[in-house]
XYZ file of C-alpha atoms in Angstrom:
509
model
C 2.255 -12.177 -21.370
C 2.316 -9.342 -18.317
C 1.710 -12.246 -15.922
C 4.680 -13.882 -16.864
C 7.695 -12.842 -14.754
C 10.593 -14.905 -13.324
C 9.482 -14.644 -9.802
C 5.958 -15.560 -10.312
C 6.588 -18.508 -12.462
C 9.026 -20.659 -9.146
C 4.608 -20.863 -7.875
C 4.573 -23.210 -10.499
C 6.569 -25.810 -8.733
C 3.340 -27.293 -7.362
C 3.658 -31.017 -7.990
C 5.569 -32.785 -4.762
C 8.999 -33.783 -5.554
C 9.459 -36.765 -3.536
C 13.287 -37.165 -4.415
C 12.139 -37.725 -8.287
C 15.141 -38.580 -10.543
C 15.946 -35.670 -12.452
C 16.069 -36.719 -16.369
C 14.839 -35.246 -19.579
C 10.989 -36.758 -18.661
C 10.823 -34.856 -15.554
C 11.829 -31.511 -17.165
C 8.767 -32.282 -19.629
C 6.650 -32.903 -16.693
C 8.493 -29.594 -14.912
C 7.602 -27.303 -18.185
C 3.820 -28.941 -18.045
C 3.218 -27.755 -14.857
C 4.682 -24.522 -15.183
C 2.473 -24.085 -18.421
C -0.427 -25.091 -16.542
C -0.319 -21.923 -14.531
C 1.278 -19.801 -17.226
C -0.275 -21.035 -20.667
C 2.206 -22.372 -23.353
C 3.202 -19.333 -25.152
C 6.639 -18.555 -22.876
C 7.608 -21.883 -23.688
C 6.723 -21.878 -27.478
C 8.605 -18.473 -28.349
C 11.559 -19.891 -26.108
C 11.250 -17.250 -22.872
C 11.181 -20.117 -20.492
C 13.047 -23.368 -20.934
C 13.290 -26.063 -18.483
C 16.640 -28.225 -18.615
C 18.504 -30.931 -17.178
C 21.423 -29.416 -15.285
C 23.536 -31.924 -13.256
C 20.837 -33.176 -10.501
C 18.554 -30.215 -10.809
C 16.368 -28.534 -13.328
C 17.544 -25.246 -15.123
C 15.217 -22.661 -15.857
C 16.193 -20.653 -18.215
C 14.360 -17.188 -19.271
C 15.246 -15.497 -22.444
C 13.905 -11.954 -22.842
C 15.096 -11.283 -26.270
C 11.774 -13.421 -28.092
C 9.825 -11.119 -24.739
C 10.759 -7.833 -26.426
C 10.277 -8.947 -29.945
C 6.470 -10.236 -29.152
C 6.194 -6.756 -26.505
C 8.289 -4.686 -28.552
C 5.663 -4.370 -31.260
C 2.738 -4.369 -29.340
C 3.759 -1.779 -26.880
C 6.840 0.196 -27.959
C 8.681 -1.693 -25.216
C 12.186 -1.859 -25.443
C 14.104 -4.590 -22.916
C 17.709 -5.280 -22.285
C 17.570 -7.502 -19.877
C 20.409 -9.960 -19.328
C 19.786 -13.804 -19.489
C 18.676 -15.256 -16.132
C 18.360 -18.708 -14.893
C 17.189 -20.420 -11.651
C 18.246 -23.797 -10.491
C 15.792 -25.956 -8.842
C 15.845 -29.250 -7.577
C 13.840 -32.091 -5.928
C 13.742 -33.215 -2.235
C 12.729 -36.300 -1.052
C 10.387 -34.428 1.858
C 8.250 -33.326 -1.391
C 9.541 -29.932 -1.552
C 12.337 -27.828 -4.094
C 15.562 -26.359 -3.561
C 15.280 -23.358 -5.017
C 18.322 -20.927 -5.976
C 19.753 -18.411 -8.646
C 20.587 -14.945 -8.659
C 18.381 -12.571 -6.790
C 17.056 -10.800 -10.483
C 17.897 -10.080 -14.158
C 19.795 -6.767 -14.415
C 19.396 -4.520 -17.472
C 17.045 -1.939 -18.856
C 13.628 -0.700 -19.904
C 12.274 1.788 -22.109
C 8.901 2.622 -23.203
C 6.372 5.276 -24.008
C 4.236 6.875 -21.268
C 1.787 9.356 -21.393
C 3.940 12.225 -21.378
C 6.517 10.563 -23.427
C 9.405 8.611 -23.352
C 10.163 6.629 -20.007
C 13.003 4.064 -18.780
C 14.268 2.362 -16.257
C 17.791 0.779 -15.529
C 18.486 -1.402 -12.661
C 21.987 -3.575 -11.671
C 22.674 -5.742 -8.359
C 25.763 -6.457 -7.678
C 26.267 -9.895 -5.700
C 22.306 -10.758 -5.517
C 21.842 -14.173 -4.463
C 18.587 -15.984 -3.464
C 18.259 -19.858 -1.874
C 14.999 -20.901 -0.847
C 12.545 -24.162 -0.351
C 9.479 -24.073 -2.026
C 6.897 -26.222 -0.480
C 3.970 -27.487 -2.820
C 1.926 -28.359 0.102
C 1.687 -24.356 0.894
C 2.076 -23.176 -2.332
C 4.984 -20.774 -1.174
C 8.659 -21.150 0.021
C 8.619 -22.539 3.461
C 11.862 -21.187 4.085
C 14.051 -18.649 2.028
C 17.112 -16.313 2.265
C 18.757 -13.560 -0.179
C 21.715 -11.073 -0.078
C 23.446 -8.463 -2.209
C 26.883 -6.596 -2.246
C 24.600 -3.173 -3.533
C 22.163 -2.043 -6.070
C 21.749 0.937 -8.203
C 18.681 2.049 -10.135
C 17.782 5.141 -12.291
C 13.804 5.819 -14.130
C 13.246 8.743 -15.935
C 10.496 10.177 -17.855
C 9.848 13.805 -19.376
C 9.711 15.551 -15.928
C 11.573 13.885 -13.459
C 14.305 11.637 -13.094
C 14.749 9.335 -10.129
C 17.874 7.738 -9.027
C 18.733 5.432 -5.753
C 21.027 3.223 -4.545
C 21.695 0.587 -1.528
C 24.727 -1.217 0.025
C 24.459 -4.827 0.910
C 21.458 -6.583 2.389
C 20.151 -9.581 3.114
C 16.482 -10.996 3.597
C 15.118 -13.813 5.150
C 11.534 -14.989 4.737
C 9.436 -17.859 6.616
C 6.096 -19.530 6.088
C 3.878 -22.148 7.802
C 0.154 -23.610 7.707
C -2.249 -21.198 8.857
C -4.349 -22.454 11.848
C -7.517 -21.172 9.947
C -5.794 -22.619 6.695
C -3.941 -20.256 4.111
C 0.103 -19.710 5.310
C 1.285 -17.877 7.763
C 4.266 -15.955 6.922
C 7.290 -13.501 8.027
C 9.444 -11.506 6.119
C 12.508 -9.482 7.353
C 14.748 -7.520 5.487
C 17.701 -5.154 6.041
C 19.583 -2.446 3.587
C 22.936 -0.438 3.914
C 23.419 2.859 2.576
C 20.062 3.902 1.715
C 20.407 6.785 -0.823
C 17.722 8.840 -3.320
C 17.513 11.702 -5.227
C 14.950 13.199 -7.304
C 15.296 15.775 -9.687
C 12.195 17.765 -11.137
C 12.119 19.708 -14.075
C 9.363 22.929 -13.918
C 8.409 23.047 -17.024
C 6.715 26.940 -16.337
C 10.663 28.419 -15.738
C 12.990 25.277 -16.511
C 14.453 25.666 -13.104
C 15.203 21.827 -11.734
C 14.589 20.762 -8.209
C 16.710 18.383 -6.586
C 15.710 16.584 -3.401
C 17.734 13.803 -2.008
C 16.960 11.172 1.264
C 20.023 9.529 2.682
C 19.797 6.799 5.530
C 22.656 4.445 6.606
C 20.106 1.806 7.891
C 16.692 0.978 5.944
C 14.907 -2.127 7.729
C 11.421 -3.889 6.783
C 9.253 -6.502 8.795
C 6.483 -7.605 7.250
C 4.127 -10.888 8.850
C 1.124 -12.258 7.502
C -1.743 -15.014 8.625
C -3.724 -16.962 6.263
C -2.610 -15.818 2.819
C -4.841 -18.271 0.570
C -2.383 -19.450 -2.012
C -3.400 -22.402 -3.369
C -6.495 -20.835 -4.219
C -5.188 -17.998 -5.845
C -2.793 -20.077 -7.631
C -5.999 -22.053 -8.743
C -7.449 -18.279 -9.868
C -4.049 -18.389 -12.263
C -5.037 -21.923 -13.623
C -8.338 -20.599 -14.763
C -7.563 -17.902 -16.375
C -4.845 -19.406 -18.177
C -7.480 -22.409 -19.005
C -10.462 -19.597 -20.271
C -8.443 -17.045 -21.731
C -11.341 -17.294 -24.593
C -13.810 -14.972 -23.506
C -16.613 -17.496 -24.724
C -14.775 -19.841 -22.576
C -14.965 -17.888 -19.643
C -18.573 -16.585 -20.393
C -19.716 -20.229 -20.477
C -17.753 -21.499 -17.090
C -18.535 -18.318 -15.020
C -20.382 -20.223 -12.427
C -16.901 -21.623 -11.796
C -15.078 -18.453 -11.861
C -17.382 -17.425 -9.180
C -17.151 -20.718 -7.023
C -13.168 -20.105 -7.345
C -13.497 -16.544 -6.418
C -15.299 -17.458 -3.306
C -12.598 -19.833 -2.199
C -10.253 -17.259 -2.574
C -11.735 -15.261 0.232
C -10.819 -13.815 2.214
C -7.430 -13.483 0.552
C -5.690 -13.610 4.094
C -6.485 -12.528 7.479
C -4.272 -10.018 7.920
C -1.175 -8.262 7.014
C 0.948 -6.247 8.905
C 4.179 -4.294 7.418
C 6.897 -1.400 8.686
C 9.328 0.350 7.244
C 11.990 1.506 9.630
C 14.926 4.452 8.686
C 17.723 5.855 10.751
C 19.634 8.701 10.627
C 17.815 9.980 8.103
C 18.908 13.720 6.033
C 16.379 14.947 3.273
C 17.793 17.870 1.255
C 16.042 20.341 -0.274
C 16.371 23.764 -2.201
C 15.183 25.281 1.494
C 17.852 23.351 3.485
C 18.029 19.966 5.337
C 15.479 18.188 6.624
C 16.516 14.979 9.422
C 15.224 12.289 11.784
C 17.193 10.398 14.120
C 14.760 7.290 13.766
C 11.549 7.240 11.803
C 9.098 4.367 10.947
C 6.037 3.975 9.074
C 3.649 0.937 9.128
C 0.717 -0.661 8.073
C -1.654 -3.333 8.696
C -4.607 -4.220 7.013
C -7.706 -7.498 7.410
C -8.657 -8.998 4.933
C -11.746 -9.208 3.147
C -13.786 -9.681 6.637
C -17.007 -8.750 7.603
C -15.964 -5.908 10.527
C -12.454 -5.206 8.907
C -9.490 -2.594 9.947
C -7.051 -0.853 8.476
C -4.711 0.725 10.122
C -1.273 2.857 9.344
C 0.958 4.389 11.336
C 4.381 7.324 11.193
C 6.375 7.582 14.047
C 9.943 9.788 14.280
C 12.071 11.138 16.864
C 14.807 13.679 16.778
C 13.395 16.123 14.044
C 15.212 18.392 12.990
C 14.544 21.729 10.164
C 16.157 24.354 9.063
C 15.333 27.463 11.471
C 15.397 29.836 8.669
C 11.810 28.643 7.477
C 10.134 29.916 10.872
C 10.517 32.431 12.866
C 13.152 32.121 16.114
C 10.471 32.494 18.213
C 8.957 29.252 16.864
C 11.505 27.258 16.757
C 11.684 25.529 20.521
C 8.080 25.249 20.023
C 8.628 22.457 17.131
C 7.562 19.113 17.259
C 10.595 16.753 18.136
C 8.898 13.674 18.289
C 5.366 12.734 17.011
C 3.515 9.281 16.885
C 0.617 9.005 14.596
C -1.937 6.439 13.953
C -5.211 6.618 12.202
C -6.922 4.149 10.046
C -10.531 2.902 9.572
C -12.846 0.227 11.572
C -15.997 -1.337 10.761
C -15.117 -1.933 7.050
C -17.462 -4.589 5.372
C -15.935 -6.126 2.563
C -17.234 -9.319 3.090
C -20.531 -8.634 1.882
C -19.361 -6.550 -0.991
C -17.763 -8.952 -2.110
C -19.642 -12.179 -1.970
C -22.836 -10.375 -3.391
C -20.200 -8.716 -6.398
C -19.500 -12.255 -6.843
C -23.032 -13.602 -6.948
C -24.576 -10.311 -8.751
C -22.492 -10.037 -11.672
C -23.023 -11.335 -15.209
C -20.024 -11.497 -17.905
C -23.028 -12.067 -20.709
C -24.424 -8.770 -20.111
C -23.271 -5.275 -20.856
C -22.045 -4.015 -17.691
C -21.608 -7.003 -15.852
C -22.512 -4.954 -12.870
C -25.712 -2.742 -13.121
C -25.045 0.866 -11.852
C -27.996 0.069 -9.453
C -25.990 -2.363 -8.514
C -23.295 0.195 -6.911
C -25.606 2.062 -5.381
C -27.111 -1.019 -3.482
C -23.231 -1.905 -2.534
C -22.750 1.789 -1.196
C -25.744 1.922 1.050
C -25.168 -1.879 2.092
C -21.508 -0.907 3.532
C -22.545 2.382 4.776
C -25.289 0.956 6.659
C -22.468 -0.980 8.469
C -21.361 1.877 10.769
C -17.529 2.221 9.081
C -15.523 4.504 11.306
C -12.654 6.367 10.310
C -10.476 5.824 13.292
C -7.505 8.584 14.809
C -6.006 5.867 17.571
C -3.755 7.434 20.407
C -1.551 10.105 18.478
C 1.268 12.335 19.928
C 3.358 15.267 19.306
C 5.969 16.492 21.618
C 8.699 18.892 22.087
C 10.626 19.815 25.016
C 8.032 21.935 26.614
C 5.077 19.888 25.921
C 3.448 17.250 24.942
C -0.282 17.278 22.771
C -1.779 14.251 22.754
C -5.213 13.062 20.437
C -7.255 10.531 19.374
C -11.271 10.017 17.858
C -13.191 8.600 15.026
C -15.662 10.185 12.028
C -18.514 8.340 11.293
C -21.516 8.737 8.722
C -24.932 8.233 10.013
C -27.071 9.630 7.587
C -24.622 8.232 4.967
C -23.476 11.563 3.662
C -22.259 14.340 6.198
C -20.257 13.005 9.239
C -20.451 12.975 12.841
C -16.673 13.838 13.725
C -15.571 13.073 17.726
C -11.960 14.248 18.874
C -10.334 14.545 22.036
C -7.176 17.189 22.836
C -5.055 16.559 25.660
C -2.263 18.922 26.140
C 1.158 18.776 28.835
C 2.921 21.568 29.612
C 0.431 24.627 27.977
C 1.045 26.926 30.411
C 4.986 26.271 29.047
C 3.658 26.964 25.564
C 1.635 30.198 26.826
C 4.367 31.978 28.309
C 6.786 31.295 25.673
C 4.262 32.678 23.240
C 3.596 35.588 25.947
C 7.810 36.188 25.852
C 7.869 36.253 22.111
C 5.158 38.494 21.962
C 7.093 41.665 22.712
C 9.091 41.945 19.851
C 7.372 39.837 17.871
C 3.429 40.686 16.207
C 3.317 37.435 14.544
C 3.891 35.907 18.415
C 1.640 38.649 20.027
C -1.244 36.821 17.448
C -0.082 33.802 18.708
C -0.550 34.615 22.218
C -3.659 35.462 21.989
C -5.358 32.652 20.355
C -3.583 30.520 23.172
C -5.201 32.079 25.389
C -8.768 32.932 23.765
C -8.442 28.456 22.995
C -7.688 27.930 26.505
C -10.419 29.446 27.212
C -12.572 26.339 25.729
C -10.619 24.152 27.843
C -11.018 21.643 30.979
C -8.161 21.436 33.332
C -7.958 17.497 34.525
C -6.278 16.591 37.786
C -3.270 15.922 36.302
C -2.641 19.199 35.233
C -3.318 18.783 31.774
C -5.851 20.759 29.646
C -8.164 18.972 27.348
C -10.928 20.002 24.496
C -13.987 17.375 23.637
C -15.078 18.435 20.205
C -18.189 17.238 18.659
C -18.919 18.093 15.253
C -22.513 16.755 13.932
C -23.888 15.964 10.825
C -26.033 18.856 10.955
C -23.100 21.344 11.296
C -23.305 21.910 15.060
C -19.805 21.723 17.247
C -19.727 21.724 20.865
C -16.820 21.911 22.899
C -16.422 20.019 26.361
C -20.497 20.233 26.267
C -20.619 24.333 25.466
C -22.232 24.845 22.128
C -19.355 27.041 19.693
C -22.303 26.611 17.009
C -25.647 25.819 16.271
C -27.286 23.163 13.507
C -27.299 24.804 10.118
C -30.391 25.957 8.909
C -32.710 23.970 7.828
C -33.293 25.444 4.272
C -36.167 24.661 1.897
C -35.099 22.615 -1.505
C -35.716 24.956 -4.373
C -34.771 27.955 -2.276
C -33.117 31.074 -4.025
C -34.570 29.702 -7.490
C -37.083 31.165 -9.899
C -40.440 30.519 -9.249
C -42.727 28.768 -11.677
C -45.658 30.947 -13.201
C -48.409 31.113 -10.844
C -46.701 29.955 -7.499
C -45.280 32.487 -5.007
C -41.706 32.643 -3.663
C -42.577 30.090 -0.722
C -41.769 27.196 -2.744
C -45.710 25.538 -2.682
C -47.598 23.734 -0.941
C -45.469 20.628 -2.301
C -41.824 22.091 -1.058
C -39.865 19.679 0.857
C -37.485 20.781 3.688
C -34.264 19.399 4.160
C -31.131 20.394 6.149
């Protein structure tokens, strides 16, 4: 019954339409399809019923026989208000899809440290959409709200936030390489949230709170697969009995396969303005910040990438000393992810290897194999062109960690700084009335001391780290390989054998 939620259920709508009369047979046929994906139980303890309204078909969902099956399972407790979508057939094959944009009401059950709940209300939510059985998702859809408030709690903390109005629009074609391509934009007013800890040690509370007047998000896909996926739904709901689903598991595989490789990629950012974070120390603030994400899908040379940049910074002084403070980052731009990420072949051979007859289904050999199979694939953890500035200067880096003995890494980075000399003499000002500066100032100039000057005027460190624990900087060596050390060193020696560890003794680094 966790699979069933309003949302989910409009992928149901996968027959064409074609302009069909709407009449008490094709509300049958509406319910059969929606039980196809969803089994029969929402409809049989009345939490989904499909009417005849005017010239479109009412779903209705009733939470109330929810709770009671939940309820005393779980120790869930719902008060959710009734909620009801409207669709109705086109004669292009798709639905017109529209209702309000969720059910509003409350939750309450127990965690692990007790008690949680959650209450959520929208004021003015609408949604209008078409859903397009050809795709399997709405081809076109829109949604707005006058504001939204909503409050969890649990023993520790309690979390409340709010929005103005919004609106959302989302968009979605045939992929090129089959799947759907998709976009979704959305924008929010009056971005507000607080959090308020309890510390259970002294009972103090701490209250932190993030205000923004503009929240946006712009998220675009390419070949999300689902019709398979929705085919994935189908069988399970068809082999919910796990001799069922023993016996057809060379289907469950064959449908698993077609699901790959779930899309092609996904890209998403989250975009603030104006933003003020309050805390016990004082307020935090960013004039603009933004923080994205992207992501292939299950490929054979994958990346994953995410990304935080801000501008306008701002702190409160009191929490460095005034020396510091026109040395403090202003801006920054960061971006680091991975490369070289096989999940292609950890996938199909998961597929193919495991067994639902047998006790794992996966053997913990199995693991191993899958570990030394994607190692041996050269994955990089990847630090793409990053920046930090301020006023006075600008530091600049980027590089990558890989693991070629499959353990320990071999690390690259490269350090470009603008405007050190800036940074050295305000360091060199401080430093008169200031030890903490006169510290400063001296590691400035003792790193500088690593450095290359380029012709640009800027100052940059090449720093190799190896697997076997040597670093060099631009080519000098700053250390040496570890030593090599022999494996049973510093233990007891066995009767009748000296302290070198045997003629046997193996050495290793």
């Amino acid at each position: 019954m966790k699979r069933v939620l309003p949302f989910v259920l409009l992928l149901a709508c996968s027959a064409p339409a074609f302009g069909q009369t709407v009449d008490s047979e094709g509300a049958k046929q509406l319910t059969d399809n929606l039980a196809h994906y969803f089994g029969k139980k929402p409809f049989d303890i009345g939490f989904v019923k499909v009417s005849v309204e005017g010239d479109a078909y009412k779903l209705a969902f009733d939470f109330r026989p929810l709770v009671d099956l939940l309820g005393k399972q779980d120790g869930l407790k719902l008060d959710l208000a009734p909620y009801a979508l409207l669709t109705k057939p086109r004669s292009d094959g798709a639905w017109d899809v529209s209702g309000n944009l969720a059910p509003e009401g409350t939750m309450e059950f127990n965690g692990p440290q007790g008690p949680q709940s959650m209450k959520m209300s929208i004021k003015g939510g609408k949604f209008v959409g078409i859903y397009d059985p050809e795709l399997a998702a709405f081809s076109s859809a829109t949604s707005s709200l006058e504001g939204m408030t909503m409050t969890s709690q649990d023993a520790r903390q309690r979390t409340d936030m709010s929005t103005g109005a919004g609106t959302a629009t989302i968009s979605a074609a045939k992929g090129a390489n089959g799947g759907v391509d998709f976009n979704m934009v959305q924008t929010l007013a009056d971005f507000a949230e607080s959090v308020t800890t309890d510390n259970p040690s002294n009972g103090q509370k701490l209250l932190l709170t993030f205000k923004s007047p503009s929240l946006s998000v712009d998220a675009k896909g390419k070949g999300l697969r689902t019709k398979p996926l929705l085919d994935l739904l189908a069988f399970a709901v068809a082999n919910e009995d796990e001799a069922k689903l023993k016996a057809n598991q060379a289907e469950l595989k064959s449908r698993l396969l077609s699901a790959l490789p779930l899309w092609e990629r996904v890209d998403g950012t989250y975009s603030f303005k104006d933003i003020s974070v309050g805390s016990p120390v004082g307020s935090f603030g960013a004039a603009k910040m933004g923080v994205a994400f992207g992501m292939d899908g299950v490929a054979r040379n994958g990346t994953i990438n995410y990304g935080i940049e801000a501008s306008g910074l701002s702190m409160p002084q009191n929490l460095v000393p005034a020396w510091s403070v026109a040395l403090l980052p202003t801006d920054i731009d960061l971006n680091f992810g991975g490369a070289n990420i096989d999940l292609d072949t950890m996938a199909k051979k998961a597929i193919e290897a495991f067994d639902l007859n047998k006790m794992p289904a996966l053997s913990p050999e199995f693991g191993d194999e899958l570990k030394a199979g994607f190692l041996a694939n050269g994955p990089k953890v990847v630090i793409g062109h990053s920046t930090i500035k301020n006023g006075a200067a600008e530091i600049a880096l980027e590089g990558d960690m890989t693991f070629p003995d499959g353990e320990k890494p071999d690390a690259n980075v490269t350090i470009d700084v603008t405007g050190y000399d800036k940074i050295v003499a305000s360091l060199q000002e401080a430093a008169k009335t200031d030890p903490q500066a006169s510290q400063a100032f001296t590691g400035a100039l003792a790193i500088k001391g690593f450095a290359k000057t380029l012709p640009d005027g800027r100052i940059e460190w090449v720093i190799n780290a190896r697997h076997d624990g040597s670093v060099t900087v631009n080519g000098a060596m700053l250390k040496g390989p570890d030593p090599v050390v022999e494996e049973g060193a510093g233990q007891d020696a066995s009767p009748g054998e000296g302290n070198s560890g045997g003629a046997g003794a193996k050495l290793q680094p």
